[in-house]
Coordinates of C-alpha atoms and ligand atoms in Angstrom, one line a residue:
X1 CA -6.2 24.4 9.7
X2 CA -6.3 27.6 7.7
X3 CA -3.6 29.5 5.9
X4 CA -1.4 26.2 6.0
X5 CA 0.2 25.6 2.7
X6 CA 2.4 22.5 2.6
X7 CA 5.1 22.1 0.7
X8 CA 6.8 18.3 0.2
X9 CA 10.3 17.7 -0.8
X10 CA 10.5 14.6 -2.9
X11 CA 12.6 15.2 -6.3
X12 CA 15.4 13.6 -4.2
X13 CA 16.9 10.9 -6.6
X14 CA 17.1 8.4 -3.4
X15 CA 20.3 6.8 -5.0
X16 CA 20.7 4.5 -1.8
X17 CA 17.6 2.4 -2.9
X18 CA 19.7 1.5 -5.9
X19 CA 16.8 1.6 -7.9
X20 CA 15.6 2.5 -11.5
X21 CA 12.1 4.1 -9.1
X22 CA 12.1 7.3 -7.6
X23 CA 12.0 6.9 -3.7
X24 CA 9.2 8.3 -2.8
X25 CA 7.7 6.0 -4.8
X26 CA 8.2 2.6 -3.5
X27 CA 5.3 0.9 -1.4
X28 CA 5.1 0.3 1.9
X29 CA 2.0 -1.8 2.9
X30 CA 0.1 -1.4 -0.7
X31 CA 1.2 2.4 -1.0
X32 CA 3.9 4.6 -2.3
X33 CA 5.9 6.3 0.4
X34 CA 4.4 9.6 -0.7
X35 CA 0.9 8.4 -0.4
X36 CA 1.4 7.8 3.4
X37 CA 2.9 11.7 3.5
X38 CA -0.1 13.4 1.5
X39 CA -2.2 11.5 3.6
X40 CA -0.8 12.7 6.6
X41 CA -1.1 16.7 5.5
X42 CA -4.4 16.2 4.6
X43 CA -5.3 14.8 8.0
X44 CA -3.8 17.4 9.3
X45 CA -6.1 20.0 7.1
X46 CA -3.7 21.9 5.1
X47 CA -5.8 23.5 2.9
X48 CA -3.0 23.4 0.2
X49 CA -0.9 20.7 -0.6
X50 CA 2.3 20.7 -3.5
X51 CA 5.2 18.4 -3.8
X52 CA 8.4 19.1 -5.4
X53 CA 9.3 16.6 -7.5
X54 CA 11.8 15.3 -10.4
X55 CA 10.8 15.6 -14.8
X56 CA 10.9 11.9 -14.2
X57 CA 8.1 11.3 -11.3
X58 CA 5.8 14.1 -13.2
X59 CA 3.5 10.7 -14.8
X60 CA 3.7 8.6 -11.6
X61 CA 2.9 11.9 -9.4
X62 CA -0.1 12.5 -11.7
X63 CA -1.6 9.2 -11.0
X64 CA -1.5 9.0 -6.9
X65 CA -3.8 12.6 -7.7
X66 CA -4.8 14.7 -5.0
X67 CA -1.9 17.3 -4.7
X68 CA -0.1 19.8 -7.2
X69 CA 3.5 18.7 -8.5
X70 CA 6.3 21.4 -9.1
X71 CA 9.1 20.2 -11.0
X72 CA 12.7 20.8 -9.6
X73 CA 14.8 20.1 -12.8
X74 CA 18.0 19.7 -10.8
X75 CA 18.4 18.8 -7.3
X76 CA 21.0 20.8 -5.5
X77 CA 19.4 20.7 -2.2
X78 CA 16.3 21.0 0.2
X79 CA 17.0 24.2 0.1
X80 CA 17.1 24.8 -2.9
X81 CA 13.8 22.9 -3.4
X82 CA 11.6 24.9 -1.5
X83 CA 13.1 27.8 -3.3
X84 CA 11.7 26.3 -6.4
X85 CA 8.4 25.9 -4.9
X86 CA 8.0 28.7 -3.8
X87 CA 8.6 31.0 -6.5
X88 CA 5.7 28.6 -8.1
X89 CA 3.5 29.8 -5.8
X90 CA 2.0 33.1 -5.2
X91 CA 2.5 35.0 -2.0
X92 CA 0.3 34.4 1.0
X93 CA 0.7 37.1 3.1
X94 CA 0.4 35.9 6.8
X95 CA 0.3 32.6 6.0
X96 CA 2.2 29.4 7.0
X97 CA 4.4 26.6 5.1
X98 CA 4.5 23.0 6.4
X99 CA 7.9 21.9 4.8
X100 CA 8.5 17.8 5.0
X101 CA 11.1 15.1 3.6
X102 CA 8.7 13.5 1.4
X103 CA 10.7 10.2 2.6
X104 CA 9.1 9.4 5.9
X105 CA 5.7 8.1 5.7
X106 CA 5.1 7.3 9.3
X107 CA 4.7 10.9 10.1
X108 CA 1.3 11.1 11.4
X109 CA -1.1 14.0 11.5
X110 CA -0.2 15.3 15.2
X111 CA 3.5 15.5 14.3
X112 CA 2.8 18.4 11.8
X113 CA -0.1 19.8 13.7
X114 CA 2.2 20.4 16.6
X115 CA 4.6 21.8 14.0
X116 CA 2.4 24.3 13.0
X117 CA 1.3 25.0 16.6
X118 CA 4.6 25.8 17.7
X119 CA 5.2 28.4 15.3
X120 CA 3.4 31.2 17.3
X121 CA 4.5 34.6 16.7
X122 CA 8.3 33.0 16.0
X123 CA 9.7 32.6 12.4
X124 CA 10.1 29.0 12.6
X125 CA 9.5 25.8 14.5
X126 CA 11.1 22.5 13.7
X127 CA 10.6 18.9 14.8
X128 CA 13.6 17.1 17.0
X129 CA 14.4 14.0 18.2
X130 CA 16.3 12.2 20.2
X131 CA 18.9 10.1 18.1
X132 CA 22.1 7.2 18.6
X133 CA 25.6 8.1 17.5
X134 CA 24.8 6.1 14.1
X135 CA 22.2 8.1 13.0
X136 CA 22.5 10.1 9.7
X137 CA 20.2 13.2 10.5
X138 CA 21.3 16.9 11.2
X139 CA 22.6 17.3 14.7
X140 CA 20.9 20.7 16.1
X141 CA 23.5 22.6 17.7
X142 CA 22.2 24.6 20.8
X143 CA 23.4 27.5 22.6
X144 CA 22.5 27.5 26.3
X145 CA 18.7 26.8 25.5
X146 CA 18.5 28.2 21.9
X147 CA 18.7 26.2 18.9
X148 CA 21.8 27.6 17.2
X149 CA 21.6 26.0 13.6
X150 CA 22.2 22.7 12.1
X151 CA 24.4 20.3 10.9
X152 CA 24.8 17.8 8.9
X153 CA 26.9 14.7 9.5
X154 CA 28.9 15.2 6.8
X155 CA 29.9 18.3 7.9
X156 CA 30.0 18.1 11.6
X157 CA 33.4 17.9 13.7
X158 CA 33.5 14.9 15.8
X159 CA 32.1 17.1 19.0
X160 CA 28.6 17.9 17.2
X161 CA 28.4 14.4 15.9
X162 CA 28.4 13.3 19.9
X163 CA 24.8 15.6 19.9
X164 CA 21.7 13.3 20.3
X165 CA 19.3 15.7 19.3
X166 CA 18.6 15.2 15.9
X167 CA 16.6 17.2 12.7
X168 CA 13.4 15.7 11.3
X169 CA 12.9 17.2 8.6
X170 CA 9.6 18.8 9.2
X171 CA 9.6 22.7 9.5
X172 CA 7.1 24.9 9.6
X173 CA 7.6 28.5 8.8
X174 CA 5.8 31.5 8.4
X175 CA 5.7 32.4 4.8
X176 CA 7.4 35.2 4.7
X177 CA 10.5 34.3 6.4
X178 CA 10.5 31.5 4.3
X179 CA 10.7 33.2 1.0
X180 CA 13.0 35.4 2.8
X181 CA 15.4 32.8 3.8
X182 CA 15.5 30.7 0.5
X183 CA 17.6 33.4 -1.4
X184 CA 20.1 33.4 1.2
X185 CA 21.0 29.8 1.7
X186 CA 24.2 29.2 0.1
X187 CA 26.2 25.7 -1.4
X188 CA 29.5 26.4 1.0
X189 CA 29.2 22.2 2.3
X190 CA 30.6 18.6 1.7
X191 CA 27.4 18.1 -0.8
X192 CA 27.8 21.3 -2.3
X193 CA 24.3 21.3 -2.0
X194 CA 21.6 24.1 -0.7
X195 CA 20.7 23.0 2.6
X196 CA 17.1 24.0 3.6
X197 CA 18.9 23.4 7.2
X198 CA 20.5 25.8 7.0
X199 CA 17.7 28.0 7.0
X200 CA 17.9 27.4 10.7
X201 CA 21.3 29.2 11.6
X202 CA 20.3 32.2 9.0
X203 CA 16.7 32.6 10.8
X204 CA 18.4 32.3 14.5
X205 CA 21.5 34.1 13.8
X206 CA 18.6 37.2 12.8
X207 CA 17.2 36.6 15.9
X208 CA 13.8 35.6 14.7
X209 CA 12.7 32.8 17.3
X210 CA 12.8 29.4 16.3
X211 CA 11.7 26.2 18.2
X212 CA 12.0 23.3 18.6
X213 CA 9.6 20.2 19.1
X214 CA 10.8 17.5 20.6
X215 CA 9.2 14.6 19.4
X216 CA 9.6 11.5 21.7
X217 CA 8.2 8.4 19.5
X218 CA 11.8 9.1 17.1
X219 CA 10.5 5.3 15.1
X220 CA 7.8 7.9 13.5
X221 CA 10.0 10.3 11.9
X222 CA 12.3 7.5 10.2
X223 CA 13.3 9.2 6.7
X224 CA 14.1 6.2 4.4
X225 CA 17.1 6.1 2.8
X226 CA 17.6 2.7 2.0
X227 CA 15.8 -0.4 1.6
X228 CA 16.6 -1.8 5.2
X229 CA 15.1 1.8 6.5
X230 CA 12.1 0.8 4.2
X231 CA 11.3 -2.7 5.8
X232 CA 11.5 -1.1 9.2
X233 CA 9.3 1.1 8.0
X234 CA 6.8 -1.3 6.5
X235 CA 6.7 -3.5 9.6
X236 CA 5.8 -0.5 11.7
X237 CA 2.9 1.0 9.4
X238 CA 1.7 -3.0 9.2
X239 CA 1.7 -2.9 13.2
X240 CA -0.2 0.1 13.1
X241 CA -3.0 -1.0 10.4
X242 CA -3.5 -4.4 12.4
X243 CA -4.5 -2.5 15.3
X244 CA -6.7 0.1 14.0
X245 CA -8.5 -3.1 12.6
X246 CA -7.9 -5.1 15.3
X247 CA -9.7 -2.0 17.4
X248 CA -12.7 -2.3 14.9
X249 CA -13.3 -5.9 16.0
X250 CA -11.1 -8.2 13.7
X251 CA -9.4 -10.8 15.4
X252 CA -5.8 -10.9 14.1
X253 CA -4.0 -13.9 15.4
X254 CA -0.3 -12.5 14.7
X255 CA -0.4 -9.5 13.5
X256 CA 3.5 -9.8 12.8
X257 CA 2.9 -12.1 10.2
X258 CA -0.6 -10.5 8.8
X259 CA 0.0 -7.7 5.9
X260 CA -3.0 -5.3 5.5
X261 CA -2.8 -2.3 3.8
X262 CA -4.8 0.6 4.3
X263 CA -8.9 1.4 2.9
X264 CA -9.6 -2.6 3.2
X265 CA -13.1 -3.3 4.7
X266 CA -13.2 -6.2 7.4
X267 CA -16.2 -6.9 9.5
X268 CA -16.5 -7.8 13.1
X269 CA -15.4 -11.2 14.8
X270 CA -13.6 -12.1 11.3
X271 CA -10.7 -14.1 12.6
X272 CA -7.6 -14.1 10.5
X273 CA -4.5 -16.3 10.6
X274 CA -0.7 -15.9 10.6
X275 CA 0.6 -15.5 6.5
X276 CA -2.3 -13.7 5.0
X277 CA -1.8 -10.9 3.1
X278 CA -5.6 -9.1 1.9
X279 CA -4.6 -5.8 0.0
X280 CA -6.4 -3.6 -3.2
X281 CA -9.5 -2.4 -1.8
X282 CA -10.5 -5.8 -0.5
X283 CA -13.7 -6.3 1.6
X284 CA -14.8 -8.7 3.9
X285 CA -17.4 -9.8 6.0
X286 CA -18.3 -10.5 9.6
X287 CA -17.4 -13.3 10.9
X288 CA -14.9 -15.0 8.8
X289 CA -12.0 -17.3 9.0
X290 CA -9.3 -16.0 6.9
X291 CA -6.5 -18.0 6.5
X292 CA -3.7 -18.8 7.5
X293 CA -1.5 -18.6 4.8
X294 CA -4.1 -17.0 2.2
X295 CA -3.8 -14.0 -0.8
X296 CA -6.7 -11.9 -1.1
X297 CA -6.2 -9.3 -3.4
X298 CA -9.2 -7.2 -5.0
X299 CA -11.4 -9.4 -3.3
X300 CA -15.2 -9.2 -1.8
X301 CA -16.0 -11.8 0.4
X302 CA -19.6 -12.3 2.3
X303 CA -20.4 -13.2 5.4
X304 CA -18.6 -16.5 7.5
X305 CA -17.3 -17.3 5.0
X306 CA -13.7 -19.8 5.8
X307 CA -10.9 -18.8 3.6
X308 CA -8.0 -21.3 4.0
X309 CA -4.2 -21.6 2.7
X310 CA -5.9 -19.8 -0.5
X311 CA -5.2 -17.1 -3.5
X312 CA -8.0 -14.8 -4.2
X313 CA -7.6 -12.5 -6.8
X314 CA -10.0 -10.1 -8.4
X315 CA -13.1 -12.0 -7.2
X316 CA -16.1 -12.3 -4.8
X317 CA -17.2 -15.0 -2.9
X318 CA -20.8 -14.7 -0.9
X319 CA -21.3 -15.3 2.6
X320 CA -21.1 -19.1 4.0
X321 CA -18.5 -20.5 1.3
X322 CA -15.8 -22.7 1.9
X323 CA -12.8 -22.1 0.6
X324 CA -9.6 -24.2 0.3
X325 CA -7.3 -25.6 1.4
X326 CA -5.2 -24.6 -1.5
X327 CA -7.3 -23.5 -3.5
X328 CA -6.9 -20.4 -6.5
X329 CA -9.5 -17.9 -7.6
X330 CA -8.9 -15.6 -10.3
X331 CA -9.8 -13.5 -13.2
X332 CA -13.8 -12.3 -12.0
X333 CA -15.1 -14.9 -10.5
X334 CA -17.9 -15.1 -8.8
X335 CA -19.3 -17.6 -5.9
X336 CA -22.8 -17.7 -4.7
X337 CA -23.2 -18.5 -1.1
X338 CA -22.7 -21.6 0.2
X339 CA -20.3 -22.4 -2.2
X340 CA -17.4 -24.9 -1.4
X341 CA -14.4 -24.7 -3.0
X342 CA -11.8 -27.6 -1.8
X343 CA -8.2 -29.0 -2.4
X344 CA -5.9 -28.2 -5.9
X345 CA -8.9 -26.1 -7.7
X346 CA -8.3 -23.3 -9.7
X347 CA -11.5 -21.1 -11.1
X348 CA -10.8 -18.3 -13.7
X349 CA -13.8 -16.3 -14.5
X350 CA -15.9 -18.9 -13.8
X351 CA -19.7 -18.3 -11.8
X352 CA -20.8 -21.0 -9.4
X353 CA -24.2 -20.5 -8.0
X354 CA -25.4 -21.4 -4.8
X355 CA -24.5 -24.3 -3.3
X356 CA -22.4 -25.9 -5.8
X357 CA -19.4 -27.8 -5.0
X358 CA -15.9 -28.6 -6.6
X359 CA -14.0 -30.5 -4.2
X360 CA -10.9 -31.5 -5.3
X361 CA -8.2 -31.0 -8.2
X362 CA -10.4 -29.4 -11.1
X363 CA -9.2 -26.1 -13.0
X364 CA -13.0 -24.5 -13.9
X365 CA -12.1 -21.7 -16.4
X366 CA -14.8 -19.7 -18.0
X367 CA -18.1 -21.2 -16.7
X368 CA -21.1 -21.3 -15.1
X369 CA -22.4 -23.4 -12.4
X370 CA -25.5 -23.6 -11.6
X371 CA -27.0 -24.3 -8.2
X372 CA -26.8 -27.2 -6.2
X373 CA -24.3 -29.0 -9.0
X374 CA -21.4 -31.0 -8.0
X375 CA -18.2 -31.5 -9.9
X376 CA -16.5 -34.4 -9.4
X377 CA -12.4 -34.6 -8.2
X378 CA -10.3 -33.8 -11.5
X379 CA -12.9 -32.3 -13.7
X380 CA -11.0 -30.0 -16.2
X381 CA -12.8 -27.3 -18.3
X382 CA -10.9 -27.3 -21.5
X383 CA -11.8 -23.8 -22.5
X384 CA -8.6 -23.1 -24.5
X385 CA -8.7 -24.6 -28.2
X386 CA -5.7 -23.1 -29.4
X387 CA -7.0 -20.0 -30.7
X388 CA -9.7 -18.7 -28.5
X389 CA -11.5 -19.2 -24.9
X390 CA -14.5 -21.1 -24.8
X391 CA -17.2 -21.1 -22.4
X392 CA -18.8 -23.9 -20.7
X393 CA -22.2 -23.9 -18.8
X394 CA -23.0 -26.6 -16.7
X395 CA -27.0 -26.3 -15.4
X396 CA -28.7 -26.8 -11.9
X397 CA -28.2 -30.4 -9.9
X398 CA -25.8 -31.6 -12.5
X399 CA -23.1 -34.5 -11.3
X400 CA -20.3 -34.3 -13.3
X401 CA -17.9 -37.4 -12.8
X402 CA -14.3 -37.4 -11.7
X403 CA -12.1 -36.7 -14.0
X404 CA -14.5 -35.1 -16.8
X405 CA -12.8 -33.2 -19.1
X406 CA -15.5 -31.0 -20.4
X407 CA -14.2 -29.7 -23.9
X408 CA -15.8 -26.2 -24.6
X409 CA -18.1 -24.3 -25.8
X410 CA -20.5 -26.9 -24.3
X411 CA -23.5 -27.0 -22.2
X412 CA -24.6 -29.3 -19.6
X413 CA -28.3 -29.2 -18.6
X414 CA -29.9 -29.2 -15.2
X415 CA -29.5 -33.2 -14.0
X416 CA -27.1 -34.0 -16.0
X417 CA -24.7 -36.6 -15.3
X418 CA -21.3 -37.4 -16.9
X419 CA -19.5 -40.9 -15.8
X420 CA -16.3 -40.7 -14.6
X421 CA -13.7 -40.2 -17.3
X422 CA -16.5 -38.8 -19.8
X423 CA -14.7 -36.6 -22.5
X424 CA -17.6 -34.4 -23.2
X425 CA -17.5 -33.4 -26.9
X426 CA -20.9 -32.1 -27.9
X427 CA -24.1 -30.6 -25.5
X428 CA -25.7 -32.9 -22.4
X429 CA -29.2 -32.2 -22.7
X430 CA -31.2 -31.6 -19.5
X431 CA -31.4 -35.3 -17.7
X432 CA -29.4 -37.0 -19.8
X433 CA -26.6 -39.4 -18.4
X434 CA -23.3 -39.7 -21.2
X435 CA -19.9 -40.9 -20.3
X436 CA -16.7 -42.1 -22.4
X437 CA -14.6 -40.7 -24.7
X438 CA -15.7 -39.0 -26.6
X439 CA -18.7 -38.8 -24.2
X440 CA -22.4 -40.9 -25.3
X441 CA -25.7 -41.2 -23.9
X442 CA -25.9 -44.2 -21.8
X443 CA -29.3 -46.0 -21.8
X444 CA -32.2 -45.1 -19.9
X445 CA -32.9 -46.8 -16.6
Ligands
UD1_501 C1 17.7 15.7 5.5 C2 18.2 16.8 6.4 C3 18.7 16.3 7.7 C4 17.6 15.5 8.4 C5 17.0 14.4 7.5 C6 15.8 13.8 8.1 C7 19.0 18.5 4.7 C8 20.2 19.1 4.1 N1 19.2 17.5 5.7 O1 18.8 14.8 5.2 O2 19.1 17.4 8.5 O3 18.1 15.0 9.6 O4 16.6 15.0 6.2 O5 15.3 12.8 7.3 O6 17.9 18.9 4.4 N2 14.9 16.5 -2.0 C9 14.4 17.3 -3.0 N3 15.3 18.0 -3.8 C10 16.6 18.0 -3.6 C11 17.1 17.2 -2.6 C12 16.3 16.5 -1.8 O7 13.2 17.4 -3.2 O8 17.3 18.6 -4.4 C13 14.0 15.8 -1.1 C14 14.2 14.3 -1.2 O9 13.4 13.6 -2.1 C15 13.8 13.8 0.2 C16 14.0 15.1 1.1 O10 14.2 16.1 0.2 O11 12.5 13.4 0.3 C17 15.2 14.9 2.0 O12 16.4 14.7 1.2 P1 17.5 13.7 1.6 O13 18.5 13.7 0.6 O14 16.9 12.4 1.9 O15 18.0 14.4 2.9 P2 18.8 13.7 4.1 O16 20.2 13.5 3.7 O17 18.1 12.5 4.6
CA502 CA1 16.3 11.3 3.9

C-alpha cells in the first residue's frame, strides 16, 4: 500500500500499569506490546512507519529497530501527539496517515487495511466497535446516520455514556486534513488534554466526510490499560499463535496451557503437552514429544526427539534424544543424537556425543562426552575450584560409576572405568580401571 505513512502514539506514560516501564513496552507472548503494532503496519505495507514516543523509551525504542521514533517531550494528548509528529515529517501531498494507540497489539493487518480503504475521497475514516456500558473508550455520537464527533467517558453526560458504539483508536486520514486539523484541537476537557478525538467533531462539523468502520471482532481492538487488560490480551495472541502452528501440523494438546511466542520453528507431527512454554527463537523438529510441563528457551532440538517435564535453555539437542523427566540444560550445551538425558541431571556447557547416557542425579558442568559413554547415577563434575572453571573430558565407551565425583581439569580416556564412589583426582588413561578416594588404578584382570 502506497502513500501510507503511519504514525503510532505511544509516549503515553500508561500510569495504570503502575510500573517503572513504559506501556508499550511490556511483553505479551515474548514481545513488547509495540512489537505486535509495528508488526501489524508492516503487514499491512505502509511504506513508512514512526512512533511517537517519550525521552525515556528513546534507548528501548532503538533496540526493537525497524521504525523511526519522534520524541513527544510532554504528553498533553493524542492530539497533541500527532501534531508533534507531524511537524517532524515533511509534507506528502496526497498522501495518507494511519494513526493507532500504540497500546493494542492484537490489531491485525485487515483492521488498518480496511481503515485505509474506507477513506476514499472522504477526510477521514475511523474504526468502531460495538462496546458494554463498562467500557472506557470514546462513545461516537451520531446524528441520524453521520458520525457527529466523539466523546470521551470522562466527559460524556450520562445519555452518551448509554452509546455502544465505541472509538478504536485507529484513524486514518488524508494528510492534509490531518495537518490541518492538529492546530485546531484545543485542551477545553476533564484531562485538559488535546484530544486527537476530537479531530472527529472539527473534520465533521466542516463537512468533510468521515466514516466509520465497524469492526465486529471488538476482543481485537482491546487498548491495554492495565495489567488485567494485558493478560487478556496475552491469552488471546497465545490462542492465536497455537493455531497458526497448530495449522502448520503441530499437535498442541491444550493450547490454553501451551505459551509460544511468535518466529519459533516447530516441525510436523511434533506433539506438545499442557505447561510448556518454548520461546527466543527456539526450533524444533518433526516429530517430537514436547513435554508436558517443559521450558525451552533458545533451544534447537532435532528430530523425535522426547522432551519431558524439562528446562532447556540456550542449547541444542539432535534428533532421537531423550530427555527428562526433570531434567536441566543450560549454558551451550550441546547433545548428539541419541542422547538420553534422565531424572535430577543438570548439564551446563557440557557436549555429550552420540549415544551417551546420564541417567540419573548427576550435574555435568563443562565437559565432554564422548560417544557411546555412560555415566553412572550421581556422578558430579566438580568443575568449580574456587577460583575458576575447569573442564573435564571423559572419552568414547567410558563407564563412570555411581557417584563419581570427577574433580577437574581431568581427562578420562576411551574405556575407562571409575568404581563407584571413585574421587578422581588426576588423568584415567585410555583402558584403565581406578576407583576410591582419591581414585587408583585397580589391578589388571
Ligand atoms: C483513547 C481515545 C479513546 C479510545 C481509546 C481506544 C483519546 C483522547 N481517546 O483513549 O477515544 O476509545 O483510546 O483505546 O484519544 N499517547 C501519546 N501521547 C500522549 C497521550 C497518549 O503518545 O500525550 C499514546 C499512548 O501511549 C497510547 C495512546 O496514545 O498508546 C492512547 O492513549 P491513552 O491514554 O491510552 O488513551 P485512552 O484513554 O485509552
Ligand atoms: Ca488506551
Amino acid at each position: 500500500m502506497s502513500g501510507v505513512r503511519a504514525i503510532v502514539l505511544a509516549a503515553g506514560k500508561g500510569t495504570r500499569m503502575k510500573s517503572t516501564l513504559p506501556k508499550v513496552f511490556h511483553e505479551l507472548c515474548g514481545r513488547p506490546m509495540l512489537w505486535w503494532v509495528l508488526c501489524a503496519l508492516r503487514d499491512a505495507g505502509a511504506d513508512e512507519i514512526v512512533a511517537v514516543i517519550s525521552p525515556e523509551m528513546e534507548e528501548r525504542f532503538a533496540a526493537l529497530g525497524g521504525a523511526r521514533g519522534i520524541v513527544q517531550k510532554e504528553q498533553l494528548g493524542t492530539g497533541h501527539a500527532l501534531r508533534v509528529a507531524l511537524e517532524a515529517l515533511p509534507t506528502r501531498r496526497g498522501g495518507r496517515v494511519l494513526v493507532t494507540n500504540g497500546d493494542m497489539p492484537l490489531v491485525t493487518r485487515e483492521i488498518f487495511t480496511a481503515a485505509l480503504d474506507a477513506v476514499g475521497s472522504g477526510a477521514m475514516a475511523l474504526v468502531t466497535l460495538r462496546s458494554g456500558p463498562e467500557s472506557s473508550f470514546g462513545r461516537v455520537v451520531r446524528k441520524g446516520n453521520r458520525v457527529e464527533r466523539i466523546v470521551e467517558v470522562r466527559d460524556a453526560t450520562l445519555d452518551e455514556r448509554a452509546i455502544e458504539e465505541t472509538n478504536a483508536g485507529i484513524y486514518a486520514i488524508d494528510e492534509s486534513a490531518a495537518r490541518d486539523v492538529v492546530g485546531r484541537i484545543g485542551n477545553d476537557n476533564a484531562q485538559r488534554e488535546y484530544y486527537l478525538t476530537d479531530a472527529v467533531g472539527i473534520l465533521a462539523a466542516s463537512g468533510a466526510g468521515v466514516a466509520p468502520v465497524l469492526y465486529p471482532e471488538g476482543r481485537d481492538l482491546a487498548g491495554i490499560n492495565d495489567r488485567v487488560e494485558l493478560a487478556v490480551a496475552r491469552q488471546r495472541m497465545n490462542e492465536r499463535l497455537c493455531a497458526s502452528y497448530m495449522r502448520d501440523g503441530v499437535t498442541i494438546v491444550d493450547p490454553e496451557r501451551t505459551y509460544l511466542e511468535p518466529e519459533l520453528t516447530i516441525g510436523r507431527d511434533t506433539v506438545i503437552y499442557p505447561n510448556t512454554q518454548i520461546g527466543r527463537l527456539s526450533s524444533i523438529g518433526e516429530g517430537c514429544t514436547i513435554g508436558p510441563n517443559a521450558r525451552l528457551s533458545n533451544a534447537t532440538v532435532g528430530n523425535r526427539t522426547e522432551i519431558r517435564e524439562s528446562v532447556v535453555l540456550d542449547s541444542t539437542i539432535g534428533d532421537g534424544a531423550h530427555v527428562g523427566p526433570f531434567a536441566h540444560i543450560r549454558g551451550e550445551s550441546v547433545l548428539a543424537d541419541d542422547v538420553r538425558i534422565g531424572n535430577f541431571v543438570e548439564l551446563k556447557n557440557a557436549r555429550l556425543e552420540s549415544g551417551s547416557k546420564a541417567s540419573h542425579l548427576s550435574y555435568l558442568g563443562d565437559v565432554t562426552v564422548g560417544e557411546d559413554t555412560n555415566v553412572g547415577a550421581g556422578t558430579i563434575t566438580c568443575n568449580f575450584d574456587g577460583k575458576r572453571k575447569n573442564r573435564t573430558t571423559i572419552g568414547k565407551r567410558a563407564l563412570i560409576g555411581s557417584n563419581s565425583s570427577l574433580v577437574a581439569p581431568v581427562e578420562i580416556g576411551d574405556d575407562a572405568l571409575t568404581g563407584a564412589g571413585s574421587v578422581v583426582t588426576r588423568d584415567v588413561p585410555a583402558g584403565e580401571r581406578v576407583a576410591g578416594n582419591p581414585a587408583r588404578p585397580l589391578p589388571k584382570k
